[in-house]
Amino acid sequence: MAVGVLALQGSFNEHIAVLRRLGVKGVEIRKPEQLQDVSYLIIPGGESTTMAKLAEYHNLFPALREFVKTGKPVWGTCAGLIFLADKAIGQKTGGQELVGGLDCTVHRNYFGSQIQSFEADLLVPELVSKEGGPETFRGVFIRAPAVLEVGPGVDVLAEYPVSSTNVLYSSSAVQIQEVCF
Ligand SMILES: NC(=O)CC[C@H](N)C(=O)O
């Protein structure tokens, strides 16, 4: 079993290191043809605008979209989630290309700048009932996006409640947002 990790920018080394610790072969993906050798894909956290520019430069978008369409498991953390969203708001001027495939709308940098990054324990009842394990998962929100809307085919595993009045970049009246972790 080989797991690809998109290795253009961001925390790809950390993902490869964890896979190694788990005894799983991690493959750094930088070229479209490398996706043919893996059955799973992780798109790591980082900076999605930069990652998108590099993906465009390496002509990776068509192969990434193809990979997602095959239904092989893909996991996106933070910037990776932004990559996978069908729609993103809060983008830099000129926008950014997305891979898409995940029926949701994300808001980049929803909680503010780097200094507003934080950690929180999130209740994960679905995971506990299916897999057992601890009641909570420690969420790390590093200049994190929020998921503002999800389509009917998306299962939400954890939620982090946000008061819109406390949020610097809030542009909606939505009170409960789901975040990536
Ligand atoms: N931790 C992260 O991956 C942050 C994502 C970043 N704010 C972005 O828009 O790409």
PDB file of N, CA and C in Angstrom, residues 110-111 116-124 137-141 144-148 156-164 166-167 174-181:
ATOM      1  N   TYR A 110     -10.326  31.899   8.070  1.00  0.00           N
ATOM      2  CA  TYR A 110     -11.587  32.328   8.695  1.00  0.00           C
ATOM      3  C   TYR A 110     -11.362  32.920  10.091  1.00  0.00           C
ATOM      4  N   PHE A 111     -10.417  32.331  10.824  1.00  0.00           N
ATOM      5  CA  PHE A 111     -10.238  32.728  12.232  1.00  0.00           C
ATOM      6  C   PHE A 111      -9.273  33.891  12.395  1.00  0.00           C
ATOM      7  N   GLN A 116      -3.793  34.375  15.545  1.00  0.00           N
ATOM      8  CA  GLN A 116      -5.074  33.888  16.088  1.00  0.00           C
ATOM      9  C   GLN A 116      -5.189  32.360  16.009  1.00  0.00           C
ATOM     10  N   SER A 117      -4.106  31.685  15.660  1.00  0.00           N
ATOM     11  CA  SER A 117      -4.125  30.213  15.615  1.00  0.00           C
ATOM     12  C   SER A 117      -4.350  29.662  17.024  1.00  0.00           C
ATOM     13  N   PHE A 118      -4.963  28.493  17.123  1.00  0.00           N
ATOM     14  CA  PHE A 118      -5.293  27.944  18.439  1.00  0.00           C
ATOM     15  C   PHE A 118      -5.500  26.430  18.352  1.00  0.00           C
ATOM     16  N   GLU A 119      -5.633  25.814  19.532  1.00  0.00           N
ATOM     17  CA  GLU A 119      -5.950  24.384  19.594  1.00  0.00           C
ATOM     18  C   GLU A 119      -7.238  24.211  20.402  1.00  0.00           C
ATOM     19  N   ALA A 120      -7.982  23.167  20.127  1.00  0.00           N
ATOM     20  CA  ALA A 120      -9.214  22.914  20.886  1.00  0.00           C
ATOM     21  C   ALA A 120      -9.553  21.428  20.834  1.00  0.00           C
ATOM     22  N   ASP A 121     -10.132  20.922  21.929  1.00  0.00           N
ATOM     23  CA  ASP A 121     -10.608  19.537  21.933  1.00  0.00           C
ATOM     24  C   ASP A 121     -11.982  19.480  21.278  1.00  0.00           C
ATOM     25  N   LEU A 122     -12.112  18.622  20.286  1.00  0.00           N
ATOM     26  CA  LEU A 122     -13.373  18.507  19.550  1.00  0.00           C
ATOM     27  C   LEU A 122     -14.021  17.166  19.860  1.00  0.00           C
ATOM     28  N   LEU A 123     -15.311  17.186  20.087  1.00  0.00           N
ATOM     29  CA  LEU A 123     -16.036  15.922  20.303  1.00  0.00           C
ATOM     30  C   LEU A 123     -16.158  15.183  18.972  1.00  0.00           C
ATOM     31  N   VAL A 124     -15.896  13.884  18.991  1.00  0.00           N
ATOM     32  CA  VAL A 124     -15.955  13.095  17.745  1.00  0.00           C
ATOM     33  C   VAL A 124     -16.842  11.851  17.942  1.00  0.00           C
ATOM     34  N   PHE A 137     -10.887  14.748  20.007  1.00  0.00           N
ATOM     35  CA  PHE A 137      -9.702  14.837  19.148  1.00  0.00           C
ATOM     36  C   PHE A 137      -9.167  16.255  19.281  1.00  0.00           C
ATOM     37  N   ARG A 138      -7.824  16.354  19.466  1.00  0.00           N
ATOM     38  CA  ARG A 138      -7.221  17.682  19.632  1.00  0.00           C
ATOM     39  C   ARG A 138      -7.086  18.352  18.259  1.00  0.00           C
ATOM     40  N   GLY A 139      -7.904  19.370  18.027  1.00  0.00           N
ATOM     41  CA  GLY A 139      -7.853  20.078  16.745  1.00  0.00           C
ATOM     42  C   GLY A 139      -6.822  21.199  16.804  1.00  0.00           C
ATOM     43  N   VAL A 140      -6.011  21.304  15.786  1.00  0.00           N
ATOM     44  CA  VAL A 140      -4.992  22.366  15.713  1.00  0.00           C
ATOM     45  C   VAL A 140      -5.380  23.274  14.549  1.00  0.00           C
ATOM     46  N   PHE A 141      -5.654  24.525  14.859  1.00  0.00           N
ATOM     47  CA  PHE A 141      -6.200  25.464  13.865  1.00  0.00           C
ATOM     48  C   PHE A 141      -5.135  26.506  13.536  1.00  0.00           C
ATOM     49  N   ALA A 144      -6.465  28.661  10.078  1.00  0.00           N
ATOM     50  CA  ALA A 144      -7.316  27.607   9.509  1.00  0.00           C
ATOM     51  C   ALA A 144      -8.476  28.164   8.699  1.00  0.00           C
ATOM     52  N   PRO A 145      -8.926  27.383   7.723  1.00  0.00           N
ATOM     53  CA  PRO A 145     -10.181  27.711   7.052  1.00  0.00           C
ATOM     54  C   PRO A 145     -11.359  27.193   7.867  1.00  0.00           C
ATOM     55  N   ALA A 146     -12.540  27.683   7.574  1.00  0.00           N
ATOM     56  CA  ALA A 146     -13.772  27.089   8.116  1.00  0.00           C
ATOM     57  C   ALA A 146     -14.591  26.560   6.947  1.00  0.00           C
ATOM     58  N   VAL A 147     -15.320  25.512   7.216  1.00  0.00           N
ATOM     59  CA  VAL A 147     -16.239  24.987   6.203  1.00  0.00           C
ATOM     60  C   VAL A 147     -17.601  25.623   6.477  1.00  0.00           C
ATOM     61  N   LEU A 148     -18.056  26.455   5.572  1.00  0.00           N
ATOM     62  CA  LEU A 148     -19.291  27.208   5.811  1.00  0.00           C
ATOM     63  C   LEU A 148     -20.535  26.433   5.406  1.00  0.00           C
ATOM     64  N   VAL A 156     -20.203  15.148   8.513  1.00  0.00           N
ATOM     65  CA  VAL A 156     -19.428  16.037   9.390  1.00  0.00           C
ATOM     66  C   VAL A 156     -19.061  15.250  10.647  1.00  0.00           C
ATOM     67  N   LEU A 157     -17.770  15.095  10.905  1.00  0.00           N
ATOM     68  CA  LEU A 157     -17.327  14.270  12.040  1.00  0.00           C
ATOM     69  C   LEU A 157     -17.156  15.084  13.316  1.00  0.00           C
ATOM     70  N   ALA A 158     -16.907  16.383  13.172  1.00  0.00           N
ATOM     71  CA  ALA A 158     -16.713  17.225  14.362  1.00  0.00           C
ATOM     72  C   ALA A 158     -17.078  18.653  14.007  1.00  0.00           C
ATOM     73  N   GLU A 159     -17.527  19.394  15.025  1.00  0.00           N
ATOM     74  CA  GLU A 159     -17.861  20.798  14.798  1.00  0.00           C
ATOM     75  C   GLU A 159     -17.203  21.653  15.864  1.00  0.00           C
ATOM     76  N   TYR A 160     -16.856  22.856  15.482  1.00  0.00           N
ATOM     77  CA  TYR A 160     -16.331  23.820  16.455  1.00  0.00           C
ATOM     78  C   TYR A 160     -17.239  25.041  16.421  1.00  0.00           C
ATOM     79  N   PRO A 161     -17.953  25.303  17.534  1.00  0.00           N
ATOM     80  CA  PRO A 161     -18.904  26.413  17.509  1.00  0.00           C
ATOM     81  C   PRO A 161     -18.196  27.761  17.530  1.00  0.00           C
ATOM     82  N   VAL A 162     -18.651  28.666  16.684  1.00  0.00           N
ATOM     83  CA  VAL A 162     -18.020  29.987  16.588  1.00  0.00           C
ATOM     84  C   VAL A 162     -19.089  31.057  16.711  1.00  0.00           C
ATOM     85  N   SER A 163     -18.845  32.036  17.585  1.00  0.00           N
ATOM     86  CA  SER A 163     -19.737  33.180  17.623  1.00  0.00           C
ATOM     87  C   SER A 163     -19.280  34.129  16.535  1.00  0.00           C
ATOM     88  N   SER A 164     -20.157  34.484  15.631  1.00  0.00           N
ATOM     89  CA  SER A 164     -19.728  35.312  14.497  1.00  0.00           C
ATOM     90  C   SER A 164     -19.202  36.661  14.960  1.00  0.00           C
ATOM     91  N   ASN A 166     -17.160  37.161  17.352  1.00  0.00           N
ATOM     92  CA  ASN A 166     -15.770  37.043  17.799  1.00  0.00           C
ATOM     93  C   ASN A 166     -14.807  36.829  16.645  1.00  0.00           C
ATOM     94  N   VAL A 167     -15.342  36.730  15.460  1.00  0.00           N
ATOM     95  CA  VAL A 167     -14.492  36.297  14.358  1.00  0.00           C
ATOM     96  C   VAL A 167     -14.141  37.469  13.461  1.00  0.00           C
ATOM     97  N   VAL A 174     -23.588  32.815  10.055  1.00  0.00           N
ATOM     98  CA  VAL A 174     -23.570  31.406  10.450  1.00  0.00           C
ATOM     99  C   VAL A 174     -22.912  31.276  11.833  1.00  0.00           C
ATOM    100  N   GLN A 175     -23.562  30.579  12.735  1.00  0.00           N
ATOM    101  CA  GLN A 175     -23.065  30.505  14.115  1.00  0.00           C
ATOM    102  C   GLN A 175     -22.210  29.266  14.369  1.00  0.00           C
ATOM    103  N   ILE A 176     -22.504  28.206  13.697  1.00  0.00           N
ATOM    104  CA  ILE A 176     -21.750  26.974  13.922  1.00  0.00           C
ATOM    105  C   ILE A 176     -20.988  26.639  12.647  1.00  0.00           C
ATOM    106  N   GLN A 177     -19.712  26.506  12.745  1.00  0.00           N
ATOM    107  CA  GLN A 177     -18.925  26.180  11.560  1.00  0.00           C
ATOM    108  C   GLN A 177     -18.177  24.877  11.805  1.00  0.00           C
ATOM    109  N   GLU A 178     -17.950  24.148  10.752  1.00  0.00           N
ATOM    110  CA  GLU A 178     -17.102  22.975  10.861  1.00  0.00           C
ATOM    111  C   GLU A 178     -15.723  23.354  10.356  1.00  0.00           C
ATOM    112  N   VAL A 179     -14.717  22.780  10.939  1.00  0.00           N
ATOM    113  CA  VAL A 179     -13.364  23.109  10.517  1.00  0.00           C
ATOM    114  C   VAL A 179     -12.623  21.830  10.134  1.00  0.00           C
ATOM    115  N   CYS A 180     -11.552  22.021   9.423  1.00  0.00           N
ATOM    116  CA  CYS A 180     -10.724  20.856   9.121  1.00  0.00           C
ATOM    117  C   CYS A 180      -9.773  20.622  10.271  1.00  0.00           C
ATOM    118  N   PHE A 181      -9.339  19.411  10.465  1.00  0.00           N
ATOM    119  CA  PHE A 181      -8.306  19.157  11.476  1.00  0.00           C
ATOM    120  C   PHE A 181      -7.429  18.049  11.008  1.00  0.00           C
TER     121      PHE A 181
END
